[in-house]
PDB file of C-alpha atoms and ligand atoms in Angstrom:
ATOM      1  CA  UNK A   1       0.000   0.000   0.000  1.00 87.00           C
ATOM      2  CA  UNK A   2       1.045   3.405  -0.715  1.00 94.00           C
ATOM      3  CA  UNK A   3       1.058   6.424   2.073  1.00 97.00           C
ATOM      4  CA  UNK A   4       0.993   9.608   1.556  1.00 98.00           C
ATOM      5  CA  UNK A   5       2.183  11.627   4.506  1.00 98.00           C
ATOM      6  CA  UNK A   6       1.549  14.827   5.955  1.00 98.00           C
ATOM      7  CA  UNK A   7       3.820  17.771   6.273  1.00 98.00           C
ATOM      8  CA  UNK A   8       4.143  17.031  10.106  1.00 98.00           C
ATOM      9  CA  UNK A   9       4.548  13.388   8.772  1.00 98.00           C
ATOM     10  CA  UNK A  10       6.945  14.629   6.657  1.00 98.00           C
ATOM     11  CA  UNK A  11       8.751  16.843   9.244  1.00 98.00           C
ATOM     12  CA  UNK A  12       8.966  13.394  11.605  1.00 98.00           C
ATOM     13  CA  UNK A  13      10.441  12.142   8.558  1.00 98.00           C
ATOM     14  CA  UNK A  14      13.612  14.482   8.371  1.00 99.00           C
ATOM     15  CA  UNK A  15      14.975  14.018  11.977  1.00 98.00           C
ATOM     16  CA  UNK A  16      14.768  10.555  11.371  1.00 99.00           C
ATOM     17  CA  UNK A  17      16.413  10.788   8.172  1.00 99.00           C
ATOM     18  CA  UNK A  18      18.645  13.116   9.371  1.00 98.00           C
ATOM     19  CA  UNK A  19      19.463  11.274  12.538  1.00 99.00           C
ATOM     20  CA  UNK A  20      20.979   8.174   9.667  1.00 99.00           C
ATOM     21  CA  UNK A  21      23.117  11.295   8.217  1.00 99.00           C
ATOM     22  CA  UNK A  22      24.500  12.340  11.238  1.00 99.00           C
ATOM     23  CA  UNK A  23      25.348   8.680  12.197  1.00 99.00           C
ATOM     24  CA  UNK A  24      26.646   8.158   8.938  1.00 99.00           C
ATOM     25  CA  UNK A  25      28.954  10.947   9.550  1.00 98.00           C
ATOM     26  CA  UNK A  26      30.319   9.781  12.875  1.00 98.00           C
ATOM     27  CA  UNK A  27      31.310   6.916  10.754  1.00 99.00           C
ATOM     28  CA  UNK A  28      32.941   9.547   7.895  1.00 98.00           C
ATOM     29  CA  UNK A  29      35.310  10.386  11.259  1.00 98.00           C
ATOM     30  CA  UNK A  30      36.298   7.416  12.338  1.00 98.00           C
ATOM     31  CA  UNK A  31      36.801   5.401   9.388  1.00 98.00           C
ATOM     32  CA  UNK A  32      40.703   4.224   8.421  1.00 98.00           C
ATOM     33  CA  UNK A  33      42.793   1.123   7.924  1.00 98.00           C
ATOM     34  CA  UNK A  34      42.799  -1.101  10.664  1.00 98.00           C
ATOM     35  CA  UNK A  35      39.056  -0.563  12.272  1.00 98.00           C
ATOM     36  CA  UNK A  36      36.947  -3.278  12.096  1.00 98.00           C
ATOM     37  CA  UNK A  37      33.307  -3.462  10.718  1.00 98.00           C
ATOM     38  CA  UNK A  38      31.757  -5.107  13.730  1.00 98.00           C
ATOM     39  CA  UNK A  39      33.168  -1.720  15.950  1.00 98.00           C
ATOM     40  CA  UNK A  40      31.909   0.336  13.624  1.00 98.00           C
ATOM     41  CA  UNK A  41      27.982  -1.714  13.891  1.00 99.00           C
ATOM     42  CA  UNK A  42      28.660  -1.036  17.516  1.00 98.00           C
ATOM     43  CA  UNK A  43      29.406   2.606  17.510  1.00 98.00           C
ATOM     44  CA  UNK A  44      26.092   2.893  14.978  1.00 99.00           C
ATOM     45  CA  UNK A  45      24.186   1.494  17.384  1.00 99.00           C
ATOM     46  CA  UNK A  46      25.322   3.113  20.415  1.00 99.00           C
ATOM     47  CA  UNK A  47      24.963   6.832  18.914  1.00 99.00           C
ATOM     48  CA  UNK A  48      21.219   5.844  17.176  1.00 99.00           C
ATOM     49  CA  UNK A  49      20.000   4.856  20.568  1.00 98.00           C
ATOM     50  CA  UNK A  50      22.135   8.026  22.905  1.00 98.00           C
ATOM     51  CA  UNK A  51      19.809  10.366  20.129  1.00 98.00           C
ATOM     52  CA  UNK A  52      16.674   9.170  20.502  1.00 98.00           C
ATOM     53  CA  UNK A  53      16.283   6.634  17.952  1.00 98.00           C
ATOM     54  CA  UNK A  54      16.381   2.877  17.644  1.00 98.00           C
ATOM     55  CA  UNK A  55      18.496   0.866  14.675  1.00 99.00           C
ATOM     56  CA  UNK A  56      15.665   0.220  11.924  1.00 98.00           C
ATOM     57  CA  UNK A  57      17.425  -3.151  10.509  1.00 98.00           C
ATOM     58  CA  UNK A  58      18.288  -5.051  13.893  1.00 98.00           C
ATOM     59  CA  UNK A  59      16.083  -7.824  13.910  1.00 98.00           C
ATOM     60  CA  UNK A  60      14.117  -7.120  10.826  1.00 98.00           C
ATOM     61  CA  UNK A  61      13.120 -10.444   8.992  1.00 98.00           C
ATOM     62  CA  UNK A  62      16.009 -11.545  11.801  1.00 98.00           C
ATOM     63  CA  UNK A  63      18.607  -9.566  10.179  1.00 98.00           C
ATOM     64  CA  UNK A  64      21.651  -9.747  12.808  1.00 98.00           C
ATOM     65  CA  UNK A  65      23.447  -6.574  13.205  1.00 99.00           C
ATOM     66  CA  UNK A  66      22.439  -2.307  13.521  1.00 99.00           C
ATOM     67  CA  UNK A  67      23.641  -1.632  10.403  1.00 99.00           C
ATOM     68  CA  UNK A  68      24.949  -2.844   6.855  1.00 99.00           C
ATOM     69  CA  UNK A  69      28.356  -2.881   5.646  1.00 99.00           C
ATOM     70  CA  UNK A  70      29.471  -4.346   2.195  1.00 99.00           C
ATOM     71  CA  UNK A  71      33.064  -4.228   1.003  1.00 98.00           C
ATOM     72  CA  UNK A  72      33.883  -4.357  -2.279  1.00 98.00           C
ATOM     73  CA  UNK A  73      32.114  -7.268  -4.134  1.00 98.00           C
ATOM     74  CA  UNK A  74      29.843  -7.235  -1.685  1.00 99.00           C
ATOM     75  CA  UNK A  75      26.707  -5.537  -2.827  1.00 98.00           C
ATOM     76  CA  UNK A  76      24.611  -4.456  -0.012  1.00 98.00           C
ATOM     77  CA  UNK A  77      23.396  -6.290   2.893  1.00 98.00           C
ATOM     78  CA  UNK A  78      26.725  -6.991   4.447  1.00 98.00           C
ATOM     79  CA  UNK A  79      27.357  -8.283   8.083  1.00 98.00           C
ATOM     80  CA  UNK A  80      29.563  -6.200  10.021  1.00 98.00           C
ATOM     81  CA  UNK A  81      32.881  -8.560  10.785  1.00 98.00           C
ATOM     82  CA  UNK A  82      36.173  -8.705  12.449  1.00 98.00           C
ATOM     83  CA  UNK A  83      37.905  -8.135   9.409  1.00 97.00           C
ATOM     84  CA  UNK A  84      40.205  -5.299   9.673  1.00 98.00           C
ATOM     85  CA  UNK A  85      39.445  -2.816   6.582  1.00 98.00           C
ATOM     86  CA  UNK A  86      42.763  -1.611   4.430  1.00 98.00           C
ATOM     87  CA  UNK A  87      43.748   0.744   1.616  1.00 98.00           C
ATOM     88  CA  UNK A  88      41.668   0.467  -1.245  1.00 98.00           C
ATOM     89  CA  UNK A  89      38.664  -1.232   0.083  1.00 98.00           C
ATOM     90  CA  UNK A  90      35.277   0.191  -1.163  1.00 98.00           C
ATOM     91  CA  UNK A  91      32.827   0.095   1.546  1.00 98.00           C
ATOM     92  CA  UNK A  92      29.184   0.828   2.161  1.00 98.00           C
ATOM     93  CA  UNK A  93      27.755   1.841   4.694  1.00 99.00           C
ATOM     94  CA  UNK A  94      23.677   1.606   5.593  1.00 99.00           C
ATOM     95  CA  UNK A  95      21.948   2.603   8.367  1.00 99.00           C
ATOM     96  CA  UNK A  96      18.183   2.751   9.462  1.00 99.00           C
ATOM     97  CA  UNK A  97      16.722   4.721  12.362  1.00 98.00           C
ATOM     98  CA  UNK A  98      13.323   4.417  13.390  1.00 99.00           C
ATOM     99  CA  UNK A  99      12.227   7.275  15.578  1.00 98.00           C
ATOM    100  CA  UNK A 100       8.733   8.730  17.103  1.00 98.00           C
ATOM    101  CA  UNK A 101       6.928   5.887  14.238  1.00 98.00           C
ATOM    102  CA  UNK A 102       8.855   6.694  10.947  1.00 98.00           C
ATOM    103  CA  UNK A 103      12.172   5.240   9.495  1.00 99.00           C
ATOM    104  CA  UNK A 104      14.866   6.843   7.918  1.00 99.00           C
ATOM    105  CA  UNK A 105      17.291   4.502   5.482  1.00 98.00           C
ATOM    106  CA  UNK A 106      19.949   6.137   3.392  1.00 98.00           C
ATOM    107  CA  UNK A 107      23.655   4.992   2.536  1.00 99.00           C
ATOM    108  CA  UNK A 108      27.095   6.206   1.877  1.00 98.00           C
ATOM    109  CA  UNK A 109      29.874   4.515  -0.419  1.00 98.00           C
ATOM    110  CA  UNK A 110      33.516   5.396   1.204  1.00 98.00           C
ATOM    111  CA  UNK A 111      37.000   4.754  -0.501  1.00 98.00           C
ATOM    112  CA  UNK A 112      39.679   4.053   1.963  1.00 98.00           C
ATOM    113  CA  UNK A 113      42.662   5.618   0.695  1.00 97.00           C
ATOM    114  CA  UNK A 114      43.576   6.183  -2.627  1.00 95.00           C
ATOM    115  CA  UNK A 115      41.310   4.414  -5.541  1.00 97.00           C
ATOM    116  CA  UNK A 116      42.063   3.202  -8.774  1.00 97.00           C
ATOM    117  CA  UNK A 117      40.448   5.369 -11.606  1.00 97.00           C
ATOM    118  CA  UNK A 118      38.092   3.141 -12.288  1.00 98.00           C
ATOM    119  CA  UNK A 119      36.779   2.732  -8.860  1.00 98.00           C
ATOM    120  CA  UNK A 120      37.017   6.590  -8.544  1.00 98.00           C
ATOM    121  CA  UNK A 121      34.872   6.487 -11.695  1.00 98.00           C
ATOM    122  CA  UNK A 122      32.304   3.760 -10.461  1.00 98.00           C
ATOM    123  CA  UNK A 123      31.679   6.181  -7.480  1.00 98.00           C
ATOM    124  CA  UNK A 124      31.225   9.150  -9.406  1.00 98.00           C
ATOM    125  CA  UNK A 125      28.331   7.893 -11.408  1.00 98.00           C
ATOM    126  CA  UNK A 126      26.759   6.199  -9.153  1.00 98.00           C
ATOM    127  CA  UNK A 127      26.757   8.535  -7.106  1.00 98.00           C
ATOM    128  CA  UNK A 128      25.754  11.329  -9.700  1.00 98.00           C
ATOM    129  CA  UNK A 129      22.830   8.961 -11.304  1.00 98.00           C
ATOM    130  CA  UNK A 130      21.238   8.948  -7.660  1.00 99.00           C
ATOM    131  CA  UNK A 131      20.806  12.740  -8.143  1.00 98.00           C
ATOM    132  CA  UNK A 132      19.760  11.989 -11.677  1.00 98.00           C
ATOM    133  CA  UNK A 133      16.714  10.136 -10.268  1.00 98.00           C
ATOM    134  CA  UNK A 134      16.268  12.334  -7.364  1.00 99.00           C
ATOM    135  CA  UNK A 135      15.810  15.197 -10.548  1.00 98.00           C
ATOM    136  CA  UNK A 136      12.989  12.932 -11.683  1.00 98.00           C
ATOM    137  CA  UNK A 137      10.762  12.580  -8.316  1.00 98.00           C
ATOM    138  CA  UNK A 138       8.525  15.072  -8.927  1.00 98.00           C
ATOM    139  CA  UNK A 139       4.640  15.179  -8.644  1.00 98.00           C
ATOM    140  CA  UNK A 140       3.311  13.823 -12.165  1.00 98.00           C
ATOM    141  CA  UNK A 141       6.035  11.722 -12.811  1.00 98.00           C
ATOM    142  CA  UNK A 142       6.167   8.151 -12.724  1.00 98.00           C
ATOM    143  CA  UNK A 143       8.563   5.560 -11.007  1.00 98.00           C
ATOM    144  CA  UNK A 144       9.721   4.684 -14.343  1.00 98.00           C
ATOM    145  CA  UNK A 145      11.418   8.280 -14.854  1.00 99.00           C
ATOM    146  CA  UNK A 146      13.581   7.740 -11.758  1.00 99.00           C
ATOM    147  CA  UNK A 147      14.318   4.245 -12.692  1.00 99.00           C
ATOM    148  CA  UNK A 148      15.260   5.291 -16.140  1.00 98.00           C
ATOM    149  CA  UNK A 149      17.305   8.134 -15.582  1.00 98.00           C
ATOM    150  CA  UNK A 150      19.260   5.863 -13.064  1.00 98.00           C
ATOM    151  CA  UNK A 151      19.433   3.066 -15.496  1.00 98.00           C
ATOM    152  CA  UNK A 152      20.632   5.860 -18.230  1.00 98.00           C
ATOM    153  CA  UNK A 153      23.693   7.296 -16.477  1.00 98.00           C
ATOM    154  CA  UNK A 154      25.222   3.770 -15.499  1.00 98.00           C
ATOM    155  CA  UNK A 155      24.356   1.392 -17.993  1.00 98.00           C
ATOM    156  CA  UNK A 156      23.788   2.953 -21.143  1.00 98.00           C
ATOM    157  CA  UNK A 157      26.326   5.392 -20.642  1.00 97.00           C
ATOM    158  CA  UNK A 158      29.502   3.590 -18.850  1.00 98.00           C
ATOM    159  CA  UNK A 159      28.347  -0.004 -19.766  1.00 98.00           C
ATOM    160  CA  UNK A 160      28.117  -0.423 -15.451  1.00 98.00           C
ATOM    161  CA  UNK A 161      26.293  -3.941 -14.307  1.00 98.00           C
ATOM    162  CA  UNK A 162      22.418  -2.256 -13.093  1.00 98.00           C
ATOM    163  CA  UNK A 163      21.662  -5.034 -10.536  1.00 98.00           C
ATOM    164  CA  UNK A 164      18.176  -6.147 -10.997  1.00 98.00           C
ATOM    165  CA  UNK A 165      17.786  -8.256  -7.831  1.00 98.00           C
ATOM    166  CA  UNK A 166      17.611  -5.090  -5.201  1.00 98.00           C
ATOM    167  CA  UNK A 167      15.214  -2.268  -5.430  1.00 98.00           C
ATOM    168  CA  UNK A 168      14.914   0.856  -4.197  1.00 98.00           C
ATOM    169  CA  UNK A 169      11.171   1.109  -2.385  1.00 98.00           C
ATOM    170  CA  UNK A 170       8.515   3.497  -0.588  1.00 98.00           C
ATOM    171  CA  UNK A 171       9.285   4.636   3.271  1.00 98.00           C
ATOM    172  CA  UNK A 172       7.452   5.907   6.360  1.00 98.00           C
ATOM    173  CA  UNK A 173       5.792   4.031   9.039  1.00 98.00           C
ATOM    174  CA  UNK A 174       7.664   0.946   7.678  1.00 98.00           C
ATOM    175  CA  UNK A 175      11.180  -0.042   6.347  1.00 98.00           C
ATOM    176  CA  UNK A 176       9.984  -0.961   2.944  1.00 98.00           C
ATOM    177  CA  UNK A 177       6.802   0.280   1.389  1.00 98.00           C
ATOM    178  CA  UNK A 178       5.388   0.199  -1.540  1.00 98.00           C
ATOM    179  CA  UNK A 179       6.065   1.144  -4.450  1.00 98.00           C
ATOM    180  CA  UNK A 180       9.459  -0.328  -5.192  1.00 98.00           C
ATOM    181  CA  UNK A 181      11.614   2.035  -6.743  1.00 98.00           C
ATOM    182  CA  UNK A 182      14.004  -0.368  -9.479  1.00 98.00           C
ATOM    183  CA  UNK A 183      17.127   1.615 -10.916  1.00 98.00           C
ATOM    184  CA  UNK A 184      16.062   0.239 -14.581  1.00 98.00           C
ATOM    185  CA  UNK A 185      13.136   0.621 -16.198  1.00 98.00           C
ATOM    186  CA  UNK A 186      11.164   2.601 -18.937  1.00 98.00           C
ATOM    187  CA  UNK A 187      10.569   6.240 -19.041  1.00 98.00           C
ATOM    188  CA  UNK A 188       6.419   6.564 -18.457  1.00 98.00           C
ATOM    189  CA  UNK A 189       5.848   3.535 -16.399  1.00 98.00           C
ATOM    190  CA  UNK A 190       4.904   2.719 -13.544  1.00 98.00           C
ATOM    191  CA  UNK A 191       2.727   4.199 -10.870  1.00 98.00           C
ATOM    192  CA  UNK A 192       2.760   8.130 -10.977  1.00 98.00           C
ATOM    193  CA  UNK A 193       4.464  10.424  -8.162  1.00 98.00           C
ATOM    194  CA  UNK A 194       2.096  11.956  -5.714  1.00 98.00           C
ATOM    195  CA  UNK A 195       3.144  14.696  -3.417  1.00 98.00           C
ATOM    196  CA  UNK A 196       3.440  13.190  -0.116  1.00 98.00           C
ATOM    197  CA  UNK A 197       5.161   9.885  -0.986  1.00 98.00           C
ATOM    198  CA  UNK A 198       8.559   9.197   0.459  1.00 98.00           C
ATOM    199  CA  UNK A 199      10.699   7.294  -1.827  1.00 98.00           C
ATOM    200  CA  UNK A 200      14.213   5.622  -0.531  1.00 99.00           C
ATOM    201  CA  UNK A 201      16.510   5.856  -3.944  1.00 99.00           C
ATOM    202  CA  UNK A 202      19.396   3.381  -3.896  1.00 98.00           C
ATOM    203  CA  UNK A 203      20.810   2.530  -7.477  1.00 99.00           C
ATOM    204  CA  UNK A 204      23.071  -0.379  -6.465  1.00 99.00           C
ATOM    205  CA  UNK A 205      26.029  -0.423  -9.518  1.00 99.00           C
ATOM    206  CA  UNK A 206      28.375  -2.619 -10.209  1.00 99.00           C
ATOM    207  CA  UNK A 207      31.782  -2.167 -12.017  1.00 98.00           C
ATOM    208  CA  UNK A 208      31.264  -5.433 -14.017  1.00 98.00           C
ATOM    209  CA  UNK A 209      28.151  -7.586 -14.560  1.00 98.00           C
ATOM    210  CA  UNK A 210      24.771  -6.924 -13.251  1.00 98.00           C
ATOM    211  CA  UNK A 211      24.545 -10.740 -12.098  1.00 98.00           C
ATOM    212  CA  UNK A 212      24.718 -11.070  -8.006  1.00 99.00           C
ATOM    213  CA  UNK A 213      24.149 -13.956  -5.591  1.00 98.00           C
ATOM    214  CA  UNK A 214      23.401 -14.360  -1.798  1.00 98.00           C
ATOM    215  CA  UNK A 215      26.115 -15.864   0.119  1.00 98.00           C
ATOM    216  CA  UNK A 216      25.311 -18.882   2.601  1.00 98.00           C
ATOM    217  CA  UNK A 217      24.203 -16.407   5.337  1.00 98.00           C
ATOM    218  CA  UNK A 218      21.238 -16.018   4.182  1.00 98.00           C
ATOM    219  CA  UNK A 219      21.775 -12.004   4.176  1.00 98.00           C
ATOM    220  CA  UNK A 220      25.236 -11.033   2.195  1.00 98.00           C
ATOM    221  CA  UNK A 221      24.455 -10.192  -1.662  1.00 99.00           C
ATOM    222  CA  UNK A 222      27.703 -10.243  -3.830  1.00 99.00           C
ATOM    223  CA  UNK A 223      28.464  -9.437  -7.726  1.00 99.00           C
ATOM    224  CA  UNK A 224      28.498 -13.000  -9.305  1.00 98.00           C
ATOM    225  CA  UNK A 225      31.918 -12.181 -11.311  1.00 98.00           C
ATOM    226  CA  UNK A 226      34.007 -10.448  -8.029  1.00 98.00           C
ATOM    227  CA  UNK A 227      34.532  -7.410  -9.022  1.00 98.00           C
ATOM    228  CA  UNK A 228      33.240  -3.814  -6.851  1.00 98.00           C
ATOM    229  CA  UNK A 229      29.752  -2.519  -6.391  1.00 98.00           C
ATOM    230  CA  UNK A 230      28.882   1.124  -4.767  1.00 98.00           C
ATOM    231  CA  UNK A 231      25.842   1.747  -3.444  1.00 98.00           C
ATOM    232  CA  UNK A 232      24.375   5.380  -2.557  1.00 98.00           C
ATOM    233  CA  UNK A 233      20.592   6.150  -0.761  1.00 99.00           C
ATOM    234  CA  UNK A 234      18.896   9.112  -0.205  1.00 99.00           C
ATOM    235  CA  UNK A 235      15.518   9.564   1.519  1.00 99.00           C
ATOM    236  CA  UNK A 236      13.245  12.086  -0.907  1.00 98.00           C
ATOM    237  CA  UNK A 237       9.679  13.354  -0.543  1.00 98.00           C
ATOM    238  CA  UNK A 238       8.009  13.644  -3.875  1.00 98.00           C
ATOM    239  CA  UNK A 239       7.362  17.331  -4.767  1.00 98.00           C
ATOM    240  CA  UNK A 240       5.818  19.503  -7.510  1.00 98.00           C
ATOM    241  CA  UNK A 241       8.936  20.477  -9.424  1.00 98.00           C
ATOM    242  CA  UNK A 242      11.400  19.425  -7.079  1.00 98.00           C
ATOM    243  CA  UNK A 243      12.214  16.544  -4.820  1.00 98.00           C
ATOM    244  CA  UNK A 244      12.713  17.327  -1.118  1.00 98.00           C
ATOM    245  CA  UNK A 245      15.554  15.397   0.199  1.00 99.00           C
ATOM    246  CA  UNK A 246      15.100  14.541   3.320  1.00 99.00           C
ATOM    247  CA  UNK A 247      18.315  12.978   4.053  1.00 99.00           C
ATOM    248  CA  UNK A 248      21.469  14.932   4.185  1.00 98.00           C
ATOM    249  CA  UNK A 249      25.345  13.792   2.911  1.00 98.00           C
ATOM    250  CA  UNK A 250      26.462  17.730   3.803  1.00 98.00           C
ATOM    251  CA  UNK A 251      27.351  16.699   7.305  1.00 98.00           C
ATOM    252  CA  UNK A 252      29.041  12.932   5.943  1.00 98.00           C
ATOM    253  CA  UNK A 253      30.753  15.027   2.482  1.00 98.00           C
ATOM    254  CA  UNK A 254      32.276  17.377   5.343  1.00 98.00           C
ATOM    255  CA  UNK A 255      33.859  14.627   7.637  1.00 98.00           C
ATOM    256  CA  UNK A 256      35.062  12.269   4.523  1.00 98.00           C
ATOM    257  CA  UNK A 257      36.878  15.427   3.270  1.00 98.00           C
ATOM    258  CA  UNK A 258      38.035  15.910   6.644  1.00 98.00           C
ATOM    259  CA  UNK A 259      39.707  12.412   7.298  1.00 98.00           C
ATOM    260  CA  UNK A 260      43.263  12.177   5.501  1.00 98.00           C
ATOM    261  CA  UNK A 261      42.062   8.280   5.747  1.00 98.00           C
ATOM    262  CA  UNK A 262      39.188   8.476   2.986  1.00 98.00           C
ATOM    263  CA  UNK A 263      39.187   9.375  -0.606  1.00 98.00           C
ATOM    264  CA  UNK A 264      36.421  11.847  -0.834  1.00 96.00           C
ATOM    265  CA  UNK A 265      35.105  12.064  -4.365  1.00 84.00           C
ATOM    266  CA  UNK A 266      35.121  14.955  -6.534  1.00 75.00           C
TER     267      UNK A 266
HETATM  268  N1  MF3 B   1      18.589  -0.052   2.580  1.00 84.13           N
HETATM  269  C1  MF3 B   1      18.377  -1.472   2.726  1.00 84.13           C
HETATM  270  C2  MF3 B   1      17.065  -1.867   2.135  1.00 84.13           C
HETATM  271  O1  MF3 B   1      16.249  -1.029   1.942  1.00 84.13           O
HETATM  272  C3  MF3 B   1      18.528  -1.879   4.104  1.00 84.13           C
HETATM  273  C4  MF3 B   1      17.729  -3.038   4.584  1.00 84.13           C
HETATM  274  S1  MF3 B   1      18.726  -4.064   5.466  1.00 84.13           S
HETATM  275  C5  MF3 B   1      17.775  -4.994   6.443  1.00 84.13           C
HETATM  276  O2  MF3 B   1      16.841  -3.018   1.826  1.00 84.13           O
HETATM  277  F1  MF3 B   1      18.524  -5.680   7.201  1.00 84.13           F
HETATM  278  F2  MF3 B   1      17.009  -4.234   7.162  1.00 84.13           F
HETATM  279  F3  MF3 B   1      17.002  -5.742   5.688  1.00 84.13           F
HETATM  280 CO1   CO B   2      16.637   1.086   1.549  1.00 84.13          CO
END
């Protein structure tokens, strides 16, 4: 079912959103070679909960852990580990917060240290064909506009693998609500944009082929052929001519640029 919320809905909607930026951006400070995943998850946790909030994806359908953290060929949906992260590693980071009744889900891709070019590259467009979708959630539009404009800027343009298994999907007074937002698709399809509906974007991109699989864990999603995927999110409420993000990468752009440790891209 689709919900259309309110502006104090909408408001509600922002500090939770915002609360997953400002977590995100704790991890912007900390991040470098030699931390471990699974003390990251904990200091997610720990500074969700000290502002209010409660981690949106512990426990849901039993997933394990506060947040997601996928590393390289790892998709999305990765568990938080003891493995110690190094130079060059790609990793994602996504968080949920669930605060007084509404979620907030949005994601980050970080490069520790110095990337190849084409890693550099891979985050780039990703990152710039979430924006390209973000131009397309406006009242009057459909779901096919967003998922076409992604689909546009990664596949069509840098031959990028569009994974087809993951989709972007509604928000609010659940994790995942309808409709589900895919990051390929045709222009004009799909349901239409009302004002009032909350979309979570999240092209998912991979360097090689689109094809993924789910490790044994029931959870992890990796690219079938090895090679990197970057994931971005942003929360957006659908607007007559322009989206209003409610999420916020100011505050996590300022600490990566900060940290000598992270690669911020241009
Ligand atoms: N952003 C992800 C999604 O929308 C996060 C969900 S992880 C889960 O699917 F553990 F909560 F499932
Ligand atoms: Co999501």
């Amino acid at each position: 079912m689709v919900h259309i919320k309110n502006p104090q809905e909408i408001e509600l909607m922002r500090e939770s959103a915002q609360l997953v930026s400002k977590t995100l951006a704790e991890v912007a400070k900390i991040l470098k070679p030699g931390i471990t995943t699974l003390s990251l998850d904990k200091m997610i946790g720990d500074f969700i909960k000290d502002h209010g909030g409660a981690p949106s994806f512990l426990n849901y359908h039993g997933y394990p852990f506060n947040s997601c953290i996928s590393v390289n060929d790892v998709v999305v949906h990765g568990f938080p580990n003891g493995n110690e992260l190094k130079v060059g590693d790609i990793v994602s980071v996504d968080i949920g917060v669930y605060k007084n009744g509404f979620h907030g889900d949005h994601a980050y891709t970080f490069l520790i240290g110095k990337p190849t070019d084409d890693i550099l590259q891979l985050v780039k467009i990703t990152k710039e064909s979430l924006y390209k979708g973000i131009e397309k959630a406006i009242e009057g539009n459909r779901i096919g506009d967003i998922a076409f404009a992604i689909q546009e800027h990664t596949e069509k343009k840098h031959g990028y693998g569009v994974v087809r298994e993951l989709v972007g999907h509604g928000l609010g007074r659940q994790l995942h609500e309808d409709p589900q937002v895919p990051n390929y698709g045709k222009r004009g399809s799909g349901p239409k944009l009302k004002s009032g509906l909350v979309l979570a974007i999240e092209p998912m991109i991979n360097l090689g082929k689109k094809e993924v699989y789910t490790d044994k864990d029931g959870w992890t999603v990796r690219t079938a052929d090895g090679k990197p995927s970057v994931h971005f999110e942003h929360d957006v409420c659908i607007r007559k001519g322009k989206a209003d993000v409610l999420s916020d990468y100011a505050p996590i752009e300022a600490a990566e640029k900060n940290n000598e440790n992270l690669f911020a891209c241009p």
